[in-house]
Amino acid sequence: MIIAEGFVQSEAARDNEFQTDEEDGPLIVQFAAKDPVIFSEASLLVYGKCAGVDINCGCPQRWAMEEGYGSHLIKKPELVAEMVSSAKRRITDPDFTISTKIRLLDDLRETVDLCRQIEAAGADFITVHGRTPKQRSEPVDLEAIKIIKESLNIPVIANGDIYTIDDAERVGEITKVDGVMSARGMLENPAMFFGYAKTPRECVKRYIEIAQLKEPRFMTFHHHLVFMLEKSLPKPKRKVFNNLRNKEAVLEFLSEHYFAQDELPRSEGPCS
């Protein structure tokens, strides 16, 4: 989730928050936005570098809601609809998608109305996290997602507690949605949709090879490895790994504690 206002106003913010290349796709860029003009301008800045943009109307974190972002927006359907239609007016490419990700309101009828207004504004699809902003570990309301799917003509994506391919298939079967989205589950295990219970060693190796070619910032490089290794490293080693501060230390740790001898790919390129 990229803060649209800072992204529009600052080249430094754009360089820090967004990094991609022509092989990185299909890619959708998600913005935290609360102003139609700002959102459309942010969308224009990434147009041509991604397949679409998404408005985050689902983040339940306190800071986001206090700033008027994330789940705060589900109570402002007219504003969300105007952000969608504003971006649609600025970017007329039919292959470029404008979408939203929402959480549930306490009243399901209000949630359906929100989704219908977003649809009428021209959104290409909607992702629904099956909890309200106040809910955390409560079961995902799959029945609510099913009703939303039945109420709309555009594609609906289900989100929430999808950690395995079995979860994805179960949610799809119950809700009849057009697709499923995994967030933390996919961060922890990028091979999840291939049926792996945890990130396979080959996946970690491949990620490092890609990072050496593409040279992401160290924070990004390390952040993804922290998630990917969560189920593979014992807690004491995980604590050490999570606090490493540079690429060389990361590669040395993995060479000693994770990969077999000479298995880890090496490169002289920076990862800063």
PDB file of N, CA and C in Angstrom, residues 28-108:
ATOM      1  N   ILE A  28      -0.329  -5.138 -10.077  1.00  0.00           N
ATOM      2  CA  ILE A  28      -1.282  -4.093  -9.715  1.00  0.00           C
ATOM      3  C   ILE A  28      -0.694  -3.294  -8.567  1.00  0.00           C
ATOM      4  N   VAL A  29      -0.720  -1.982  -8.671  1.00  0.00           N
ATOM      5  CA  VAL A  29      -0.180  -1.089  -7.650  1.00  0.00           C
ATOM      6  C   VAL A  29      -1.331  -0.617  -6.767  1.00  0.00           C
ATOM      7  N   GLN A  30      -1.202  -0.855  -5.468  1.00  0.00           N
ATOM      8  CA  GLN A  30      -2.265  -0.453  -4.547  1.00  0.00           C
ATOM      9  C   GLN A  30      -1.894   0.844  -3.831  1.00  0.00           C
ATOM     10  N   PHE A  31      -2.831   1.786  -3.850  1.00  0.00           N
ATOM     11  CA  PHE A  31      -2.632   3.074  -3.198  1.00  0.00           C
ATOM     12  C   PHE A  31      -3.558   3.244  -2.012  1.00  0.00           C
ATOM     13  N   ALA A  32      -3.046   3.930  -0.994  1.00  0.00           N
ATOM     14  CA  ALA A  32      -3.890   4.494   0.055  1.00  0.00           C
ATOM     15  C   ALA A  32      -4.210   5.908  -0.401  1.00  0.00           C
ATOM     16  N   ALA A  33      -5.476   6.189  -0.641  1.00  0.00           N
ATOM     17  CA  ALA A  33      -5.868   7.485  -1.187  1.00  0.00           C
ATOM     18  C   ALA A  33      -7.193   7.913  -0.580  1.00  0.00           C
ATOM     19  N   LYS A  34      -7.406   9.229  -0.547  1.00  0.00           N
ATOM     20  CA  LYS A  34      -8.661   9.772  -0.043  1.00  0.00           C
ATOM     21  C   LYS A  34      -9.103  10.997  -0.838  1.00  0.00           C
ATOM     22  N   ASP A  35      -8.441  11.237  -1.957  1.00  0.00           N
ATOM     23  CA  ASP A  35      -8.752  12.385  -2.796  1.00  0.00           C
ATOM     24  C   ASP A  35      -8.771  11.929  -4.259  1.00  0.00           C
ATOM     25  N   PRO A  36      -9.871  12.160  -4.973  1.00  0.00           N
ATOM     26  CA  PRO A  36      -9.965  11.684  -6.355  1.00  0.00           C
ATOM     27  C   PRO A  36      -8.877  12.214  -7.275  1.00  0.00           C
ATOM     28  N   VAL A  37      -8.513  13.483  -7.130  1.00  0.00           N
ATOM     29  CA  VAL A  37      -7.493  14.067  -7.994  1.00  0.00           C
ATOM     30  C   VAL A  37      -6.134  13.434  -7.710  1.00  0.00           C
ATOM     31  N   ILE A  38      -5.809  13.317  -6.431  1.00  0.00           N
ATOM     32  CA  ILE A  38      -4.524  12.723  -6.054  1.00  0.00           C
ATOM     33  C   ILE A  38      -4.443  11.276  -6.522  1.00  0.00           C
ATOM     34  N   PHE A  39      -5.525  10.524  -6.332  1.00  0.00           N
ATOM     35  CA  PHE A  39      -5.496   9.114  -6.754  1.00  0.00           C
ATOM     36  C   PHE A  39      -5.323   8.990  -8.262  1.00  0.00           C
ATOM     37  N   SER A  40      -6.018   9.820  -9.023  1.00  0.00           N
ATOM     38  CA  SER A  40      -5.895   9.735 -10.484  1.00  0.00           C
ATOM     39  C   SER A  40      -4.502  10.148 -10.934  1.00  0.00           C
ATOM     40  N   GLU A  41      -3.902  11.136 -10.257  1.00  0.00           N
ATOM     41  CA  GLU A  41      -2.547  11.547 -10.614  1.00  0.00           C
ATOM     42  C   GLU A  41      -1.532  10.458 -10.272  1.00  0.00           C
ATOM     43  N   ALA A  42      -1.711   9.818  -9.121  1.00  0.00           N
ATOM     44  CA  ALA A  42      -0.830   8.708  -8.757  1.00  0.00           C
ATOM     45  C   ALA A  42      -0.965   7.566  -9.762  1.00  0.00           C
ATOM     46  N   SER A  43      -2.186   7.321 -10.202  1.00  0.00           N
ATOM     47  CA  SER A  43      -2.431   6.257 -11.179  1.00  0.00           C
ATOM     48  C   SER A  43      -1.724   6.553 -12.494  1.00  0.00           C
ATOM     49  N   LEU A  44      -1.762   7.812 -12.895  1.00  0.00           N
ATOM     50  CA  LEU A  44      -1.084   8.203 -14.136  1.00  0.00           C
ATOM     51  C   LEU A  44       0.426   7.995 -14.032  1.00  0.00           C
ATOM     52  N   LEU A  45       0.966   8.207 -12.856  1.00  0.00           N
ATOM     53  CA  LEU A  45       2.413   8.068 -12.668  1.00  0.00           C
ATOM     54  C   LEU A  45       2.889   6.620 -12.842  1.00  0.00           C
ATOM     55  N   VAL A  46       2.018   5.666 -12.538  1.00  0.00           N
ATOM     56  CA  VAL A  46       2.419   4.254 -12.685  1.00  0.00           C
ATOM     57  C   VAL A  46       1.855   3.618 -13.947  1.00  0.00           C
ATOM     58  N   TYR A  47       0.994   4.340 -14.652  1.00  0.00           N
ATOM     59  CA  TYR A  47       0.430   3.806 -15.897  1.00  0.00           C
ATOM     60  C   TYR A  47       1.569   3.518 -16.889  1.00  0.00           C
ATOM     61  N   GLY A  48       1.498   2.374 -17.499  1.00  0.00           N
ATOM     62  CA  GLY A  48       2.555   1.953 -18.405  1.00  0.00           C
ATOM     63  C   GLY A  48       3.604   1.085 -17.734  1.00  0.00           C
ATOM     64  N   LYS A  49       3.569   1.044 -16.392  1.00  0.00           N
ATOM     65  CA  LYS A  49       4.520   0.230 -15.633  1.00  0.00           C
ATOM     66  C   LYS A  49       3.820  -0.905 -14.882  1.00  0.00           C
ATOM     67  N   CYS A  50       2.501  -0.970 -15.018  1.00  0.00           N
ATOM     68  CA  CYS A  50       1.744  -2.005 -14.317  1.00  0.00           C
ATOM     69  C   CYS A  50       0.458  -2.273 -15.089  1.00  0.00           C
ATOM     70  N   ALA A  51      -0.299  -3.259 -14.632  1.00  0.00           N
ATOM     71  CA  ALA A  51      -1.532  -3.649 -15.314  1.00  0.00           C
ATOM     72  C   ALA A  51      -2.754  -2.943 -14.755  1.00  0.00           C
ATOM     73  N   GLY A  52      -2.603  -2.296 -13.594  1.00  0.00           N
ATOM     74  CA  GLY A  52      -3.742  -1.626 -12.993  1.00  0.00           C
ATOM     75  C   GLY A  52      -3.395  -1.045 -11.642  1.00  0.00           C
ATOM     76  N   VAL A  53      -4.373  -0.324 -11.073  1.00  0.00           N
ATOM     77  CA  VAL A  53      -4.210   0.262  -9.734  1.00  0.00           C
ATOM     78  C   VAL A  53      -5.399  -0.132  -8.874  1.00  0.00           C
ATOM     79  N   ASP A  54      -5.175  -0.106  -7.569  1.00  0.00           N
ATOM     80  CA  ASP A  54      -6.198  -0.523  -6.619  1.00  0.00           C
ATOM     81  C   ASP A  54      -6.262   0.483  -5.476  1.00  0.00           C
ATOM     82  N   ILE A  55      -7.464   0.757  -4.992  1.00  0.00           N
ATOM     83  CA  ILE A  55      -7.636   1.631  -3.832  1.00  0.00           C
ATOM     84  C   ILE A  55      -7.787   0.760  -2.591  1.00  0.00           C
ATOM     85  N   ASN A  56      -6.942   0.987  -1.608  1.00  0.00           N
ATOM     86  CA  ASN A  56      -7.033   0.228  -0.361  1.00  0.00           C
ATOM     87  C   ASN A  56      -8.144   0.810   0.509  1.00  0.00           C
ATOM     88  N   CYS A  57      -9.243   0.076   0.600  1.00  0.00           N
ATOM     89  CA  CYS A  57     -10.351   0.438   1.490  1.00  0.00           C
ATOM     90  C   CYS A  57     -10.517  -0.642   2.553  1.00  0.00           C
ATOM     91  N   GLY A  58      -9.430  -1.338   2.853  1.00  0.00           N
ATOM     92  CA  GLY A  58      -9.530  -2.473   3.762  1.00  0.00           C
ATOM     93  C   GLY A  58      -8.573  -2.458   4.929  1.00  0.00           C
ATOM     94  N   CYS A  59      -7.524  -1.625   4.865  1.00  0.00           N
ATOM     95  CA  CYS A  59      -6.541  -1.630   5.959  1.00  0.00           C
ATOM     96  C   CYS A  59      -7.196  -1.206   7.269  1.00  0.00           C
ATOM     97  N   PRO A  60      -7.130  -2.053   8.319  1.00  0.00           N
ATOM     98  CA  PRO A  60      -7.784  -1.716   9.583  1.00  0.00           C
ATOM     99  C   PRO A  60      -6.854  -1.068  10.609  1.00  0.00           C
ATOM    100  N   GLN A  61      -5.596  -0.808  10.227  1.00  0.00           N
ATOM    101  CA  GLN A  61      -4.662  -0.245  11.190  1.00  0.00           C
ATOM    102  C   GLN A  61      -5.119   1.148  11.637  1.00  0.00           C
ATOM    103  N   ARG A  62      -4.896   1.446  12.909  1.00  0.00           N
ATOM    104  CA  ARG A  62      -5.405   2.693  13.486  1.00  0.00           C
ATOM    105  C   ARG A  62      -4.886   3.920  12.765  1.00  0.00           C
ATOM    106  N   TRP A  63      -3.574   3.933  12.450  1.00  0.00           N
ATOM    107  CA  TRP A  63      -3.003   5.117  11.814  1.00  0.00           C
ATOM    108  C   TRP A  63      -3.674   5.401  10.476  1.00  0.00           C
ATOM    109  N   ALA A  64      -3.952   4.325   9.712  1.00  0.00           N
ATOM    110  CA  ALA A  64      -4.570   4.500   8.396  1.00  0.00           C
ATOM    111  C   ALA A  64      -5.980   5.064   8.527  1.00  0.00           C
ATOM    112  N   MET A  65      -6.735   4.534   9.458  1.00  0.00           N
ATOM    113  CA  MET A  65      -8.107   4.995   9.625  1.00  0.00           C
ATOM    114  C   MET A  65      -8.148   6.424  10.167  1.00  0.00           C
ATOM    115  N   GLU A  66      -7.219   6.772  11.045  1.00  0.00           N
ATOM    116  CA  GLU A  66      -7.170   8.139  11.567  1.00  0.00           C
ATOM    117  C   GLU A  66      -6.815   9.146  10.473  1.00  0.00           C
ATOM    118  N   GLU A  67      -6.047   8.686   9.473  1.00  0.00           N
ATOM    119  CA  GLU A  67      -5.662   9.561   8.361  1.00  0.00           C
ATOM    120  C   GLU A  67      -6.709   9.574   7.244  1.00  0.00           C
ATOM    121  N   GLY A  68      -7.762   8.794   7.413  1.00  0.00           N
ATOM    122  CA  GLY A  68      -8.811   8.758   6.399  1.00  0.00           C
ATOM    123  C   GLY A  68      -8.578   7.755   5.296  1.00  0.00           C
ATOM    124  N   TYR A  69      -7.639   6.833   5.513  1.00  0.00           N
ATOM    125  CA  TYR A  69      -7.328   5.815   4.523  1.00  0.00           C
ATOM    126  C   TYR A  69      -7.935   4.464   4.916  1.00  0.00           C
ATOM    127  N   GLY A  70      -7.689   3.469   4.086  1.00  0.00           N
ATOM    128  CA  GLY A  70      -8.050   2.098   4.433  1.00  0.00           C
ATOM    129  C   GLY A  70      -9.530   1.925   4.737  1.00  0.00           C
ATOM    130  N   SER A  71      -9.810   1.202   5.818  1.00  0.00           N
ATOM    131  CA  SER A  71     -11.187   0.847   6.154  1.00  0.00           C
ATOM    132  C   SER A  71     -12.058   2.053   6.491  1.00  0.00           C
ATOM    133  N   HIS A  72     -11.437   3.179   6.788  1.00  0.00           N
ATOM    134  CA  HIS A  72     -12.218   4.398   7.016  1.00  0.00           C
ATOM    135  C   HIS A  72     -13.099   4.711   5.811  1.00  0.00           C
ATOM    136  N   LEU A  73     -12.637   4.325   4.613  1.00  0.00           N
ATOM    137  CA  LEU A  73     -13.330   4.701   3.383  1.00  0.00           C
ATOM    138  C   LEU A  73     -14.592   3.891   3.113  1.00  0.00           C
ATOM    139  N   ILE A  74     -14.769   2.746   3.766  1.00  0.00           N
ATOM    140  CA  ILE A  74     -15.963   1.954   3.466  1.00  0.00           C
ATOM    141  C   ILE A  74     -17.232   2.650   3.956  1.00  0.00           C
ATOM    142  N   LYS A  75     -17.066   3.636   4.807  1.00  0.00           N
ATOM    143  CA  LYS A  75     -18.223   4.428   5.250  1.00  0.00           C
ATOM    144  C   LYS A  75     -18.448   5.650   4.359  1.00  0.00           C
ATOM    145  N   LYS A  76     -17.634   5.765   3.304  1.00  0.00           N
ATOM    146  CA  LYS A  76     -17.752   6.891   2.383  1.00  0.00           C
ATOM    147  C   LYS A  76     -17.841   6.376   0.940  1.00  0.00           C
ATOM    148  N   PRO A  77     -18.939   5.691   0.615  1.00  0.00           N
ATOM    149  CA  PRO A  77     -19.057   5.072  -0.715  1.00  0.00           C
ATOM    150  C   PRO A  77     -18.994   6.080  -1.859  1.00  0.00           C
ATOM    151  N   GLU A  78     -19.552   7.278  -1.655  1.00  0.00           N
ATOM    152  CA  GLU A  78     -19.526   8.276  -2.722  1.00  0.00           C
ATOM    153  C   GLU A  78     -18.102   8.699  -3.047  1.00  0.00           C
ATOM    154  N   LEU A  79     -17.276   8.866  -2.009  1.00  0.00           N
ATOM    155  CA  LEU A  79     -15.882   9.256  -2.217  1.00  0.00           C
ATOM    156  C   LEU A  79     -15.118   8.155  -2.944  1.00  0.00           C
ATOM    157  N   VAL A  80     -15.308   6.909  -2.528  1.00  0.00           N
ATOM    158  CA  VAL A  80     -14.620   5.794  -3.193  1.00  0.00           C
ATOM    159  C   VAL A  80     -15.035   5.715  -4.653  1.00  0.00           C
ATOM    160  N   ALA A  81     -16.334   5.862  -4.899  1.00  0.00           N
ATOM    161  CA  ALA A  81     -16.834   5.816  -6.272  1.00  0.00           C
ATOM    162  C   ALA A  81     -16.238   6.941  -7.110  1.00  0.00           C
ATOM    163  N   GLU A  82     -16.115   8.138  -6.523  1.00  0.00           N
ATOM    164  CA  GLU A  82     -15.546   9.267  -7.266  1.00  0.00           C
ATOM    165  C   GLU A  82     -14.069   9.040  -7.562  1.00  0.00           C
ATOM    166  N   MET A  83     -13.332   8.405  -6.650  1.00  0.00           N
ATOM    167  CA  MET A  83     -11.929   8.103  -6.934  1.00  0.00           C
ATOM    168  C   MET A  83     -11.811   7.139  -8.103  1.00  0.00           C
ATOM    169  N   VAL A  84     -12.676   6.126  -8.122  1.00  0.00           N
ATOM    170  CA  VAL A  84     -12.661   5.174  -9.235  1.00  0.00           C
ATOM    171  C   VAL A  84     -12.984   5.874 -10.545  1.00  0.00           C
ATOM    172  N   SER A  85     -14.074   6.646 -10.567  1.00  0.00           N
ATOM    173  CA  SER A  85     -14.500   7.293 -11.817  1.00  0.00           C
ATOM    174  C   SER A  85     -13.494   8.346 -12.266  1.00  0.00           C
ATOM    175  N   SER A  86     -12.849   9.024 -11.316  1.00  0.00           N
ATOM    176  CA  SER A  86     -11.837  10.025 -11.671  1.00  0.00           C
ATOM    177  C   SER A  86     -10.664   9.380 -12.386  1.00  0.00           C
ATOM    178  N   ALA A  87     -10.189   8.254 -11.856  1.00  0.00           N
ATOM    179  CA  ALA A  87      -9.079   7.551 -12.502  1.00  0.00           C
ATOM    180  C   ALA A  87      -9.500   7.004 -13.865  1.00  0.00           C
ATOM    181  N   LYS A  88     -10.745   6.543 -13.967  1.00  0.00           N
ATOM    182  CA  LYS A  88     -11.247   6.031 -15.240  1.00  0.00           C
ATOM    183  C   LYS A  88     -11.298   7.123 -16.299  1.00  0.00           C
ATOM    184  N   ARG A  89     -11.639   8.330 -15.869  1.00  0.00           N
ATOM    185  CA  ARG A  89     -11.693   9.439 -16.827  1.00  0.00           C
ATOM    186  C   ARG A  89     -10.301   9.828 -17.310  1.00  0.00           C
ATOM    187  N   ARG A  90      -9.310   9.720 -16.418  1.00  0.00           N
ATOM    188  CA  ARG A  90      -7.950  10.110 -16.770  1.00  0.00           C
ATOM    189  C   ARG A  90      -7.229   9.039 -17.577  1.00  0.00           C
ATOM    190  N   ILE A  91      -7.538   7.772 -17.299  1.00  0.00           N
ATOM    191  CA  ILE A  91      -6.893   6.656 -17.996  1.00  0.00           C
ATOM    192  C   ILE A  91      -7.974   5.857 -18.706  1.00  0.00           C
ATOM    193  N   THR A  92      -8.051   6.001 -20.004  1.00  0.00           N
ATOM    194  CA  THR A  92      -9.137   5.384 -20.773  1.00  0.00           C
ATOM    195  C   THR A  92      -8.756   4.045 -21.403  1.00  0.00           C
ATOM    196  N   ASP A  93      -7.549   3.596 -21.151  1.00  0.00           N
ATOM    197  CA  ASP A  93      -7.085   2.311 -21.676  1.00  0.00           C
ATOM    198  C   ASP A  93      -7.959   1.188 -21.105  1.00  0.00           C
ATOM    199  N   PRO A  94      -8.717   0.464 -21.945  1.00  0.00           N
ATOM    200  CA  PRO A  94      -9.613  -0.579 -21.428  1.00  0.00           C
ATOM    201  C   PRO A  94      -8.882  -1.759 -20.808  1.00  0.00           C
ATOM    202  N   ASP A  95      -7.599  -1.909 -21.090  1.00  0.00           N
ATOM    203  CA  ASP A  95      -6.836  -3.023 -20.532  1.00  0.00           C
ATOM    204  C   ASP A  95      -6.208  -2.680 -19.181  1.00  0.00           C
ATOM    205  N   PHE A  96      -6.325  -1.424 -18.774  1.00  0.00           N
ATOM    206  CA  PHE A  96      -5.760  -0.984 -17.489  1.00  0.00           C
ATOM    207  C   PHE A  96      -6.874  -1.000 -16.452  1.00  0.00           C
ATOM    208  N   THR A  97      -6.711  -1.795 -15.397  1.00  0.00           N
ATOM    209  CA  THR A  97      -7.797  -1.986 -14.431  1.00  0.00           C
ATOM    210  C   THR A  97      -7.733  -0.990 -13.277  1.00  0.00           C
ATOM    211  N   ILE A  98      -8.922  -0.588 -12.824  1.00  0.00           N
ATOM    212  CA  ILE A  98      -9.088   0.208 -11.605  1.00  0.00           C
ATOM    213  C   ILE A  98      -9.938  -0.631 -10.669  1.00  0.00           C
ATOM    214  N   SER A  99      -9.438  -0.912  -9.479  1.00  0.00           N
ATOM    215  CA  SER A  99     -10.151  -1.810  -8.569  1.00  0.00           C
ATOM    216  C   SER A  99     -10.093  -1.284  -7.148  1.00  0.00           C
ATOM    217  N   THR A 100     -10.829  -1.943  -6.276  1.00  0.00           N
ATOM    218  CA  THR A 100     -10.797  -1.594  -4.844  1.00  0.00           C
ATOM    219  C   THR A 100     -10.727  -2.867  -4.012  1.00  0.00           C
ATOM    220  N   LYS A 101     -10.171  -2.728  -2.833  1.00  0.00           N
ATOM    221  CA  LYS A 101     -10.175  -3.815  -1.846  1.00  0.00           C
ATOM    222  C   LYS A 101     -10.851  -3.287  -0.596  1.00  0.00           C
ATOM    223  N   ILE A 102     -11.866  -3.991  -0.115  1.00  0.00           N
ATOM    224  CA  ILE A 102     -12.667  -3.508   1.003  1.00  0.00           C
ATOM    225  C   ILE A 102     -12.729  -4.535   2.132  1.00  0.00           C
ATOM    226  N   ARG A 103     -13.218  -4.071   3.283  1.00  0.00           N
ATOM    227  CA  ARG A 103     -13.676  -4.960   4.348  1.00  0.00           C
ATOM    228  C   ARG A 103     -15.195  -4.827   4.460  1.00  0.00           C
ATOM    229  N   LEU A 104     -15.776  -5.649   5.308  1.00  0.00           N
ATOM    230  CA  LEU A 104     -17.220  -5.642   5.486  1.00  0.00           C
ATOM    231  C   LEU A 104     -17.652  -4.554   6.459  1.00  0.00           C
ATOM    232  N   LEU A 105     -18.777  -3.926   6.181  1.00  0.00           N
ATOM    233  CA  LEU A 105     -19.449  -3.087   7.166  1.00  0.00           C
ATOM    234  C   LEU A 105     -20.260  -3.990   8.092  1.00  0.00           C
ATOM    235  N   ASP A 106     -20.666  -3.461   9.232  1.00  0.00           N
ATOM    236  CA  ASP A 106     -21.456  -4.275  10.163  1.00  0.00           C
ATOM    237  C   ASP A 106     -22.777  -4.706   9.532  1.00  0.00           C
ATOM    238  N   ASP A 107     -23.341  -3.845   8.697  1.00  0.00           N
ATOM    239  CA  ASP A 107     -24.591  -4.148   8.000  1.00  0.00           C
ATOM    240  C   ASP A 107     -24.241  -4.623   6.594  1.00  0.00           C
ATOM    241  N   LEU A 108     -24.544  -5.866   6.293  1.00  0.00           N
ATOM    242  CA  LEU A 108     -24.200  -6.424   4.994  1.00  0.00           C
ATOM    243  C   LEU A 108     -24.891  -5.679   3.863  1.00  0.00           C
TER     244      LEU A 108
END
